[in-house]
Tab-separated table of C-alpha atoms (C1' of nucleotides) in Angstrom:
chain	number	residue	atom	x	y	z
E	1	UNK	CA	97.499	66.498	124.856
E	2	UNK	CA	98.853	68.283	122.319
E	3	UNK	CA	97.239	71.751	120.809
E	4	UNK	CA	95.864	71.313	117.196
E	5	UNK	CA	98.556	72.725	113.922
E	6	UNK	CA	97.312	76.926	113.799
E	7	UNK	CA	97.689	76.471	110.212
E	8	UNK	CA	98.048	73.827	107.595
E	9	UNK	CA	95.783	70.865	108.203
E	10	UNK	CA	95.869	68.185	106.226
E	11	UNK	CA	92.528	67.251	104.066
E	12	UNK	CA	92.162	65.532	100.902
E	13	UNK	CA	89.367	68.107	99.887
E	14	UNK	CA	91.974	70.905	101.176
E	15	UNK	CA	94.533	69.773	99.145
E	16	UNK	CA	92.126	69.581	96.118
E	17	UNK	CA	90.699	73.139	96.674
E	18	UNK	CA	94.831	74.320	96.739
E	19	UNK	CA	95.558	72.498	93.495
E	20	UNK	CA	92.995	73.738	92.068
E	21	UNK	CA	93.593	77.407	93.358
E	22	UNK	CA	96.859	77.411	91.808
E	23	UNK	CA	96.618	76.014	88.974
E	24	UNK	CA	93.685	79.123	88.310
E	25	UNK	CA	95.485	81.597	89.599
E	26	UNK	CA	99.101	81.130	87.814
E	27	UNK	CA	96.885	81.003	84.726
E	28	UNK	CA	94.568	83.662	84.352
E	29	UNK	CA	95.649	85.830	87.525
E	30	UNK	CA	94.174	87.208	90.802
E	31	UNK	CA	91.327	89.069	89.390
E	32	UNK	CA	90.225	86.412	86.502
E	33	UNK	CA	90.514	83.453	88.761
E	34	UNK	CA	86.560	83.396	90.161
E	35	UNK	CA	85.650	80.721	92.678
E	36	UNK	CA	83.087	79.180	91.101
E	37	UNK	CA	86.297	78.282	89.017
E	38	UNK	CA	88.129	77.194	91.751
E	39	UNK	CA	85.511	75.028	93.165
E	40	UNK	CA	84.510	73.200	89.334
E	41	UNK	CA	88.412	72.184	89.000
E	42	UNK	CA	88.637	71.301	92.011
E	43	UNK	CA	85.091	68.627	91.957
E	44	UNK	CA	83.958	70.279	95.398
E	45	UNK	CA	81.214	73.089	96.032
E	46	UNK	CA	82.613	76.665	96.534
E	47	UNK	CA	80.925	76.708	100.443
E	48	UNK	CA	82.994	73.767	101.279
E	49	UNK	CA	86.069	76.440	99.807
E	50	UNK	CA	84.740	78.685	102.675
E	51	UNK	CA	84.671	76.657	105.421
E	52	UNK	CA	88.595	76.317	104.429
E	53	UNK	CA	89.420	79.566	103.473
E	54	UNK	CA	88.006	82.872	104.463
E	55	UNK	CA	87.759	84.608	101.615
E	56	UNK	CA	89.985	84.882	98.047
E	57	UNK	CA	92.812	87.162	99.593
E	58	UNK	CA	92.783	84.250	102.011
E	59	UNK	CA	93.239	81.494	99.827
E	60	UNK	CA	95.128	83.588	97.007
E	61	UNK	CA	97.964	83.833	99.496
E	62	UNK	CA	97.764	79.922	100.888
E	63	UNK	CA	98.419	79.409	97.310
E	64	UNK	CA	101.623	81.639	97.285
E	65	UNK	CA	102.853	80.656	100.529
E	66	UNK	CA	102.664	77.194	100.397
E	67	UNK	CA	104.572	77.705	96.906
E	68	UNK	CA	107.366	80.290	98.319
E	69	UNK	CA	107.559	77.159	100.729
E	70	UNK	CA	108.272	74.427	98.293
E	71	UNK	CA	110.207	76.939	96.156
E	72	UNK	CA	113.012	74.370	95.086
E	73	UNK	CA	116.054	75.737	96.290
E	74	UNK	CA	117.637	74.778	93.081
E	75	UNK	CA	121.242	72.630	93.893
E	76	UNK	CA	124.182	74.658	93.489
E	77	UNK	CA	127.305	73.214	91.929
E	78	UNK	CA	129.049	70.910	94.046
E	79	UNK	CA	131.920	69.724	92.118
E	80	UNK	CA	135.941	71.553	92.675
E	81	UNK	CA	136.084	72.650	89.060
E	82	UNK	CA	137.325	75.663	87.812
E	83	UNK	CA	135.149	79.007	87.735
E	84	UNK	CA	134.331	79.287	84.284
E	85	UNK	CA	132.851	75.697	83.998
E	86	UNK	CA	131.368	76.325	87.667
E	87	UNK	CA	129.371	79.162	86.753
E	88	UNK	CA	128.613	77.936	83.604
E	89	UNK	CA	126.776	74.901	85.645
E	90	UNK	CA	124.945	77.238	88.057
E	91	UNK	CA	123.829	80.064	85.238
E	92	UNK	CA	122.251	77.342	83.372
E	93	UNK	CA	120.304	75.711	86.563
E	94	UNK	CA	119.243	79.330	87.143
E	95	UNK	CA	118.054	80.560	83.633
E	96	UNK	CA	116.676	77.314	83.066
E	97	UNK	CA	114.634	77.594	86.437
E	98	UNK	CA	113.772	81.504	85.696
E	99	UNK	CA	112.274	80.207	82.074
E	100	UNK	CA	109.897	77.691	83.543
E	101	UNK	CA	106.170	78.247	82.951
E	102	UNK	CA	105.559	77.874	86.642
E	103	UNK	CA	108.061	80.518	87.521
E	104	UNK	CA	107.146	82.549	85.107
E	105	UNK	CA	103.679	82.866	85.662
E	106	UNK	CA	104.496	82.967	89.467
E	107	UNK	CA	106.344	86.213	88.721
E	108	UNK	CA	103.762	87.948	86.561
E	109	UNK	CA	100.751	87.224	89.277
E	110	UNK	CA	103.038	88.357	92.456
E	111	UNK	CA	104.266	91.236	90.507
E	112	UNK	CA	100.962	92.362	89.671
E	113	UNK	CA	99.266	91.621	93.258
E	114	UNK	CA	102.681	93.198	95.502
E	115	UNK	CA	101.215	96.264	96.049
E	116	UNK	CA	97.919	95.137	97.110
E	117	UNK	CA	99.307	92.019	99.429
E	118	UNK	CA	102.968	93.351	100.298
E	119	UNK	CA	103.371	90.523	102.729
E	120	UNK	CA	103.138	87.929	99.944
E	121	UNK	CA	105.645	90.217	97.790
E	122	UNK	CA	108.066	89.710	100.980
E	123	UNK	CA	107.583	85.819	101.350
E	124	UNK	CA	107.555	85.547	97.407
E	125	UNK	CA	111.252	87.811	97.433
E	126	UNK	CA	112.769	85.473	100.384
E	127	UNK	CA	111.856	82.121	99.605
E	128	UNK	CA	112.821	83.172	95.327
E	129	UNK	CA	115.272	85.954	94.623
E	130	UNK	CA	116.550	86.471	98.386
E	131	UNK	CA	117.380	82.747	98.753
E	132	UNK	CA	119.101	82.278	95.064
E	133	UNK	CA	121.101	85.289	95.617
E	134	UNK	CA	122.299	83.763	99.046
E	135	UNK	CA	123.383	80.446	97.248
E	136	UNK	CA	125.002	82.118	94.257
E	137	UNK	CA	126.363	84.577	96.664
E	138	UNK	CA	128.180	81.065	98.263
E	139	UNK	CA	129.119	79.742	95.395
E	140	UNK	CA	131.361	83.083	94.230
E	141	UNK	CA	132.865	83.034	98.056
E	142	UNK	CA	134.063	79.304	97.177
E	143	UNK	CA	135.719	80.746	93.487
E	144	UNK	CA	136.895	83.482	95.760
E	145	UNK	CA	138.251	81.149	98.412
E	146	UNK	CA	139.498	78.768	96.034
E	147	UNK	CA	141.433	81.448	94.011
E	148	UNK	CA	139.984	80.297	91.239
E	149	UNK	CA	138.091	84.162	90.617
E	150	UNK	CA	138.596	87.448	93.052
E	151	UNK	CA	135.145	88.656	94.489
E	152	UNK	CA	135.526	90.798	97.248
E	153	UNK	CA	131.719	90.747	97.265
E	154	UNK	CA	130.401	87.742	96.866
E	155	UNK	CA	126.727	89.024	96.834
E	156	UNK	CA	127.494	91.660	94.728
E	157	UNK	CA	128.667	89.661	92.245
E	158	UNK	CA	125.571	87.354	92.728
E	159	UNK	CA	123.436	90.505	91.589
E	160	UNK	CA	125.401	91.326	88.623
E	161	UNK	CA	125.303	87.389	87.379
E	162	UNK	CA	121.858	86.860	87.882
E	163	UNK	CA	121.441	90.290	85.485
E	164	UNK	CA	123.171	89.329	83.158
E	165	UNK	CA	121.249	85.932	83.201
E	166	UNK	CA	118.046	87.587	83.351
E	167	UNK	CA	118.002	89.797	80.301
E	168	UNK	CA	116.195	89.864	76.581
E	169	UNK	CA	115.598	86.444	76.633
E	170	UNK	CA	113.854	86.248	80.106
E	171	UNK	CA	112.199	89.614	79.386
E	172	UNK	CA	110.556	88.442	75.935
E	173	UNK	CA	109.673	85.056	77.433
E	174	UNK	CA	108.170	86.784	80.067
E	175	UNK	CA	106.072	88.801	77.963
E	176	UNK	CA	104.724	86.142	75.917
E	177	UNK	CA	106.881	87.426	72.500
E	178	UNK	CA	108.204	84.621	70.187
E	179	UNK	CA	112.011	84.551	70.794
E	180	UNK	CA	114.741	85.817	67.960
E	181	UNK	CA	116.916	83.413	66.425
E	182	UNK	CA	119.775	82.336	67.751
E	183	UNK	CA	119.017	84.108	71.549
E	184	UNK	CA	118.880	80.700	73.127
E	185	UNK	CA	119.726	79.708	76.991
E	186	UNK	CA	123.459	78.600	75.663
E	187	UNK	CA	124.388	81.955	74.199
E	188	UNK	CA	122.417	83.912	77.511
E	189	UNK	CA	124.865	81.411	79.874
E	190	UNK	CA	128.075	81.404	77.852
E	191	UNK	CA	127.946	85.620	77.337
E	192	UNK	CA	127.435	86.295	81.413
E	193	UNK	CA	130.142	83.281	82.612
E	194	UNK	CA	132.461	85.142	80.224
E	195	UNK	CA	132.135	88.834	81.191
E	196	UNK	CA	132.042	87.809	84.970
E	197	UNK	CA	135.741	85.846	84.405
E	198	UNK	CA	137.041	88.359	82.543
E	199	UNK	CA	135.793	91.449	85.134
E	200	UNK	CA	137.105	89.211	88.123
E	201	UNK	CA	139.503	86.308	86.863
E	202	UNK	CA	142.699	85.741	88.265
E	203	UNK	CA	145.446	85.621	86.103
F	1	UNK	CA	77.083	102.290	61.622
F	2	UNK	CA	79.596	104.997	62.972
F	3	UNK	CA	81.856	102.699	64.817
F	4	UNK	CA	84.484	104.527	67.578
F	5	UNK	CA	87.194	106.069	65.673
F	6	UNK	CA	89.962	103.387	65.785
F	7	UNK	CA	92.831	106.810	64.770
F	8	UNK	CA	92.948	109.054	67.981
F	9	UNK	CA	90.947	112.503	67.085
F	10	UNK	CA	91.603	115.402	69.647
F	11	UNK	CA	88.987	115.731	72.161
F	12	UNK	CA	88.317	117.753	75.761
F	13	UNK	CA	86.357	114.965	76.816
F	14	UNK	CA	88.685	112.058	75.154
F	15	UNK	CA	91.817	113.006	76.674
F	16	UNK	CA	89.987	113.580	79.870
F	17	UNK	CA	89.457	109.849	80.084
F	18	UNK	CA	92.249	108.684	78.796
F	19	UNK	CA	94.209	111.018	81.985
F	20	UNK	CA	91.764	109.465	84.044
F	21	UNK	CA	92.286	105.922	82.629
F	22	UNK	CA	95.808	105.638	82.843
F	23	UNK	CA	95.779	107.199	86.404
F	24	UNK	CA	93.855	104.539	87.465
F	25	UNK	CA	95.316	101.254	85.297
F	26	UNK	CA	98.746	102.153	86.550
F	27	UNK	CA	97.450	102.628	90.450
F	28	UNK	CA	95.649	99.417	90.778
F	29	UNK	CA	95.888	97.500	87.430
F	30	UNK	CA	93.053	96.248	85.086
F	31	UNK	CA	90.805	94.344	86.756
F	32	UNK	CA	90.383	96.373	89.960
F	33	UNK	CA	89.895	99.317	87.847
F	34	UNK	CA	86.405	100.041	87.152
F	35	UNK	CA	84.258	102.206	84.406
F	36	UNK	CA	82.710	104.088	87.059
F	37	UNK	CA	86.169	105.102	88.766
F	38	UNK	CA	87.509	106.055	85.759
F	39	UNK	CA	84.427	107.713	84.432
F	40	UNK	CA	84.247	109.732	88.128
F	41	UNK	CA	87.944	110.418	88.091
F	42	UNK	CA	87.460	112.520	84.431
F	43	UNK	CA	84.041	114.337	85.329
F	44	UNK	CA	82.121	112.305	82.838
F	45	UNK	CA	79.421	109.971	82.747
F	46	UNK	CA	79.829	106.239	82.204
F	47	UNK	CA	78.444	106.484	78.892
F	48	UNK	CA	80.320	108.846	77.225
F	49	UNK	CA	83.610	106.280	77.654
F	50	UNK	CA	81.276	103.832	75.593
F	51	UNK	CA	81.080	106.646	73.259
F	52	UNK	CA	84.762	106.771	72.404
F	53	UNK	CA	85.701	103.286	73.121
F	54	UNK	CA	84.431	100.392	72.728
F	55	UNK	CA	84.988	98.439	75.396
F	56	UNK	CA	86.975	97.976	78.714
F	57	UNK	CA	89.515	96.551	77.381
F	58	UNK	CA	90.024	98.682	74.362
F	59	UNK	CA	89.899	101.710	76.802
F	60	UNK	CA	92.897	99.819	78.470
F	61	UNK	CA	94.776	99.490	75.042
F	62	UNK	CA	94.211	102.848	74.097
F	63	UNK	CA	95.840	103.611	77.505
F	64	UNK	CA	99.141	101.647	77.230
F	65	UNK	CA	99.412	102.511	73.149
F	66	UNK	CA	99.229	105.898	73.872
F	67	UNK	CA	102.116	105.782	76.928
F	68	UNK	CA	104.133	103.839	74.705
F	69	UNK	CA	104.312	106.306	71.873
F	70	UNK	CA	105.531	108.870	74.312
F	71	UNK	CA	108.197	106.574	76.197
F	72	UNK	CA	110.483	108.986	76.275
F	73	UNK	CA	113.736	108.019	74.405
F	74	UNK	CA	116.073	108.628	77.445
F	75	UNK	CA	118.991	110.494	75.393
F	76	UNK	CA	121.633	108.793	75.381
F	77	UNK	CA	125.281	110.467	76.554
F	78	UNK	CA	126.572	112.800	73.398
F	79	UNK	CA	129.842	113.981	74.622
F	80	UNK	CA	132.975	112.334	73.582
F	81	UNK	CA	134.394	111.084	76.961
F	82	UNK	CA	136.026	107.951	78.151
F	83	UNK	CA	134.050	104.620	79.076
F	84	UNK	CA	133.902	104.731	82.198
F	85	UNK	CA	132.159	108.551	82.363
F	86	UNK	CA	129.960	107.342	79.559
F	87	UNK	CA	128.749	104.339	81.034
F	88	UNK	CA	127.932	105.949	84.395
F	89	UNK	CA	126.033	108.797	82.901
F	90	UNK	CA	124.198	106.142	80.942
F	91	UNK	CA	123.295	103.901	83.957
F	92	UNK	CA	122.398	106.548	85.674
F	93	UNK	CA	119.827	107.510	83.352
F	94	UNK	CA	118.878	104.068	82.621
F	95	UNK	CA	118.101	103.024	86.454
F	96	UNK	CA	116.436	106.466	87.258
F	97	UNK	CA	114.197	106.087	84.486
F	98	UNK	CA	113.730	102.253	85.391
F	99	UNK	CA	112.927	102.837	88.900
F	100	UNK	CA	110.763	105.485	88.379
F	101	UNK	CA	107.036	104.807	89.891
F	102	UNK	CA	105.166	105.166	86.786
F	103	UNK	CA	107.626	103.197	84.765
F	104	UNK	CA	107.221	100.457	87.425
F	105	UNK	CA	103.135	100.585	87.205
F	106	UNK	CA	103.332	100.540	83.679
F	107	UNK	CA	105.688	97.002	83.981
F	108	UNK	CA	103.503	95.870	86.091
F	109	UNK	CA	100.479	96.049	84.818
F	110	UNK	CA	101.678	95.136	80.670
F	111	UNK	CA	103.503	91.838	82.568
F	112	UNK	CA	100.013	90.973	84.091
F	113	UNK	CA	97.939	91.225	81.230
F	114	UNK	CA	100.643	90.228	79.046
F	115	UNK	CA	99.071	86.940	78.405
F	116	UNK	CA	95.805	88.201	77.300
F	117	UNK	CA	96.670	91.032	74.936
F	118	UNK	CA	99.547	90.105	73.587
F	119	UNK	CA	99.571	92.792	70.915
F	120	UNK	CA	99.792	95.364	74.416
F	121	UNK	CA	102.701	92.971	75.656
F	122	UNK	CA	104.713	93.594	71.769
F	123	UNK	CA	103.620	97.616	71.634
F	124	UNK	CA	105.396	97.735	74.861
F	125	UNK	CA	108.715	95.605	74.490
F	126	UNK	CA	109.425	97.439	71.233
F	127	UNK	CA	108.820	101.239	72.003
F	128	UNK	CA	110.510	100.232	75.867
F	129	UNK	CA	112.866	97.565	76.687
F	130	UNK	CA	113.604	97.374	72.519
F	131	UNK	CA	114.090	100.415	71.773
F	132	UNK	CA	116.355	101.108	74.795
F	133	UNK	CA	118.288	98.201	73.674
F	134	UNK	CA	119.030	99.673	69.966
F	135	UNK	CA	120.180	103.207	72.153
F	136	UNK	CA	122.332	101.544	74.526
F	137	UNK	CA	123.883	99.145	71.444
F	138	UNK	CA	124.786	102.403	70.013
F	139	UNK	CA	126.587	103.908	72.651
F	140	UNK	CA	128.491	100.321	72.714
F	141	UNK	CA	129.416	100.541	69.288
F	142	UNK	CA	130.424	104.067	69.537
F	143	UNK	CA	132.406	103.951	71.890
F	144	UNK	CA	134.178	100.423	70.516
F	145	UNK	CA	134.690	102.493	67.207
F	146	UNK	CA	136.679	105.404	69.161
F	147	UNK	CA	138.602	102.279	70.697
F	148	UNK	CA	137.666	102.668	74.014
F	149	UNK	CA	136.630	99.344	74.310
F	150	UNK	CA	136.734	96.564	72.275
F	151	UNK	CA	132.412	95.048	71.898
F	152	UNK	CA	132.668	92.822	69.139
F	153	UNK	CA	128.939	92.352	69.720
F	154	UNK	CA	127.000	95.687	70.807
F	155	UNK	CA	123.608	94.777	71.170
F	156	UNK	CA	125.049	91.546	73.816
F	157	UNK	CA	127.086	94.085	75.754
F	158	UNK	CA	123.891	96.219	75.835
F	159	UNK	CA	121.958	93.163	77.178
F	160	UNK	CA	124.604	92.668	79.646
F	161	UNK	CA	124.695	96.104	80.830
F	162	UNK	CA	120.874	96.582	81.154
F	163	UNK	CA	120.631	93.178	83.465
F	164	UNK	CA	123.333	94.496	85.617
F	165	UNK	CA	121.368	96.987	86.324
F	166	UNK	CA	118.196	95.459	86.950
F	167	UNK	CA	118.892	93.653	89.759
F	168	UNK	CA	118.007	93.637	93.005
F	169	UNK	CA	117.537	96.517	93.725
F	170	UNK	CA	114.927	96.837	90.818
F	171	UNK	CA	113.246	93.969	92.091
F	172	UNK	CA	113.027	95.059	95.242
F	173	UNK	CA	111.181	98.764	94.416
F	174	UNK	CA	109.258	96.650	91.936
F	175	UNK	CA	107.773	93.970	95.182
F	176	UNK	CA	107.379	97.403	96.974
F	177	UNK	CA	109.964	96.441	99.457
F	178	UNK	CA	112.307	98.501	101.989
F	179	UNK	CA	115.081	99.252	100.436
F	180	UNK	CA	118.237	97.757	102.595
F	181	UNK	CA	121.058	100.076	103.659
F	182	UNK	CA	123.701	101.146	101.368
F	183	UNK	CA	122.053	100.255	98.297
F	184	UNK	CA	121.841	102.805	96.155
F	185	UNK	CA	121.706	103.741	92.885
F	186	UNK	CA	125.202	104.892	92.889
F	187	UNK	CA	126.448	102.078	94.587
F	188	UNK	CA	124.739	99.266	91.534
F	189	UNK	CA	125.597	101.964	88.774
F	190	UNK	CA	128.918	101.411	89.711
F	191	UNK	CA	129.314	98.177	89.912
F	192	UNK	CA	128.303	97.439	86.818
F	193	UNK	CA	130.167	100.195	84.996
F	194	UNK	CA	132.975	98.799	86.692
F	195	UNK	CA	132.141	94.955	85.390
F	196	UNK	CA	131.608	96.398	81.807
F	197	UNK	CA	134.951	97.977	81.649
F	198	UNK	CA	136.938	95.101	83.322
F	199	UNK	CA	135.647	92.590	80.949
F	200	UNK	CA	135.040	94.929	77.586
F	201	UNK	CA	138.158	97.483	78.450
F	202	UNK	CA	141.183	98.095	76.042
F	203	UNK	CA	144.568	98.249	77.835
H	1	DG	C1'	78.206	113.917	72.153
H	2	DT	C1'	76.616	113.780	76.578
H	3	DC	C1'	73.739	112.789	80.214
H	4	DT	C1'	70.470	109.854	83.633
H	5	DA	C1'	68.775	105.656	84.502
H	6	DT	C1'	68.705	100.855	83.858
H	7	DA	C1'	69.450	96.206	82.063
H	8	DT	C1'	72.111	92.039	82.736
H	9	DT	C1'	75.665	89.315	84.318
H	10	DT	C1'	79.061	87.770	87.329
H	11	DC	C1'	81.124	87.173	91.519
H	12	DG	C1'	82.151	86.822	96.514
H	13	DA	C1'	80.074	85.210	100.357
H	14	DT	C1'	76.256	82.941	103.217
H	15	DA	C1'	71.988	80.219	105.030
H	16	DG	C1'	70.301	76.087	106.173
H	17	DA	C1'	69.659	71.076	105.400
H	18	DC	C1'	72.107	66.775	106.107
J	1	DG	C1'	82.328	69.092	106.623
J	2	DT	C1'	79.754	69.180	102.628
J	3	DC	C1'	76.115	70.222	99.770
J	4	DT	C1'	72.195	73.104	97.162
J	5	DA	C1'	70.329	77.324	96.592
J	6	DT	C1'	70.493	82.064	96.941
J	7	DC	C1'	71.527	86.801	98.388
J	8	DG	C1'	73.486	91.331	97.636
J	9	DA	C1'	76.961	94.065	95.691
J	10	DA	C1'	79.470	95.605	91.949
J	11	DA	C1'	80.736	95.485	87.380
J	12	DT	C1'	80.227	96.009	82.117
J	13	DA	C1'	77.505	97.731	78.843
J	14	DT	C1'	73.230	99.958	76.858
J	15	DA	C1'	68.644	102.668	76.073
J	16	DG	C1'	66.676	106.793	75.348
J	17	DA	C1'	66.159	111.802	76.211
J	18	DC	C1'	68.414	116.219	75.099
DNA sequence: GTCTATATTTCGATAGAC
DNA sequence: GTCTATCGAAATATAGAC
């Protein structure tokens, strides 16, 4: 006889209490997100969120982790082609994923909980930024392997990519500003693929 | 009829809250901060905040308006050396300033109530991340017109520069996370002074 | 302008019936 | 497990004396 799961059990009113959590708290934030809220979205009375979840901190960070879990690990390039159309591939998967409303507004409420709740900071990091730095990190060993660039440090030059991915354009969308003309995802991808082949191309 | 003034006038008691306020916003953020904290961190009573602003949340824009008119325009590198000199002193001063812990409270607060002052969320792109921008595009440009290096576009190589910078190990400090060996300032200055000059360099 | 004291609302959490 | 109803704390904002 097997022990019951510690954790995640499945219930249709769970799952409708965690829908609605998120959906709150991506929009209007920790602090804003009430559970009287909570329990109106999600058609079910706010004890019946209690005898789920012990408190808000509780269910705040079921929200996050259950997120972190399903945190798409977004498919790196598989095709042999050379580096500059490679990366070109993977920087737009990865600005394109970065601009998302969902990520975006992930960021902004982790951001401003991490020092309250530094264990959801640390599952937010490693299931987002750790793991796409691992699999861009793999995709410059491949160029390296492949001679098609030279990266002696393949995670290195994941940082610097993902910087130079992750610039104005992220930083204004991020902030809510309308963007300037012309700064769009194309011009972001094609101005980091070409400083990162020039800095480590092979001739 | 005498409404709060809406133009900052001098006061003892004024600037006493507004020390008090921005102590506070920065430590915990806006909604855990409350009138009474700030009103017992400046040796005041509650009401005399309501006397010289109008609200919470005016209090709060007062507080980031007022930091962003002082951001202090990190001076950029005046003497007339080579790139690669230039560009370190200017990362250097660009991630120490970034990864300093009031410049990181300040990010993270404006990115969590970015969505519901949005006028807060402009005042601070323009007198931070903006204005940066225009300083670093100037060093590029200067030092493309002394030809030593050829930036056909100086406000994209600033972009470039300032994400290389900004990378993990910014996020990292920013999530409040341990810092892992060997990853220092030094060691992400650089790399991406190195980067910049590889792909921007004149042989 | 500044204080003490208070009004009013909202929110997290719980009691008790079913 | 789920609901209705409510408690108690804490928060924003204000009234009125000085």
């Amino acid at each position: 006889m097997s022990k019951p799961p510690a954790c995640p059990k499945p219930s249709a009113k769970r799952e409708a209490i965690l829908d609605a959590a998120v959906a709150a708290f991506l929009e209007v934030g920790y602090a804003a997100t009430s559970m009287d809220g909570v329990s109106g979205r999600a058609g079910v009375s706010k004890a019946t969120i209690y005898a789920h979840f012990e408190s808000k901190d509780q269910l705040f960070a079921a929200v996050i982790r259950r997120r972190c879990d399903r945190s798409a690990a977004f498919a790196p390039p598989e095709d042999k082609a050379d580096a500059r159309s490679t990366l070109r591939l993977l920087g737009h998967r990865l600005l394109d994923l970065l601009l998302q409303p969902d990520t975006l507004a992930m960021y902004r409420v982790v951001v401003a909980e991490a020092v309250r709740q530094p264990d959801l900071a640390k599952a937010f990091y490693e299931s987002g930024p750790g793991a796409g730095k691992a699999q861009i990190a793999e995709v410059f060993a491949d160029l390296d392997r492949r001679g098609k660039l030279a990266v002696p440090d393949p995670r290195q030059a994941a940082d610097l990519f993902t910087g130079m991915l992750r610039t104005d354009l992220f930083m204004r969308t991020l902030l809510g500003l309308p963007q300037p003309e012309g700064h769009t995802i194309d011009v972001a991808v094609d101005a980091a693929v070409e400083t990162m082949v020039r800095a480590f191309g092979t001739p």
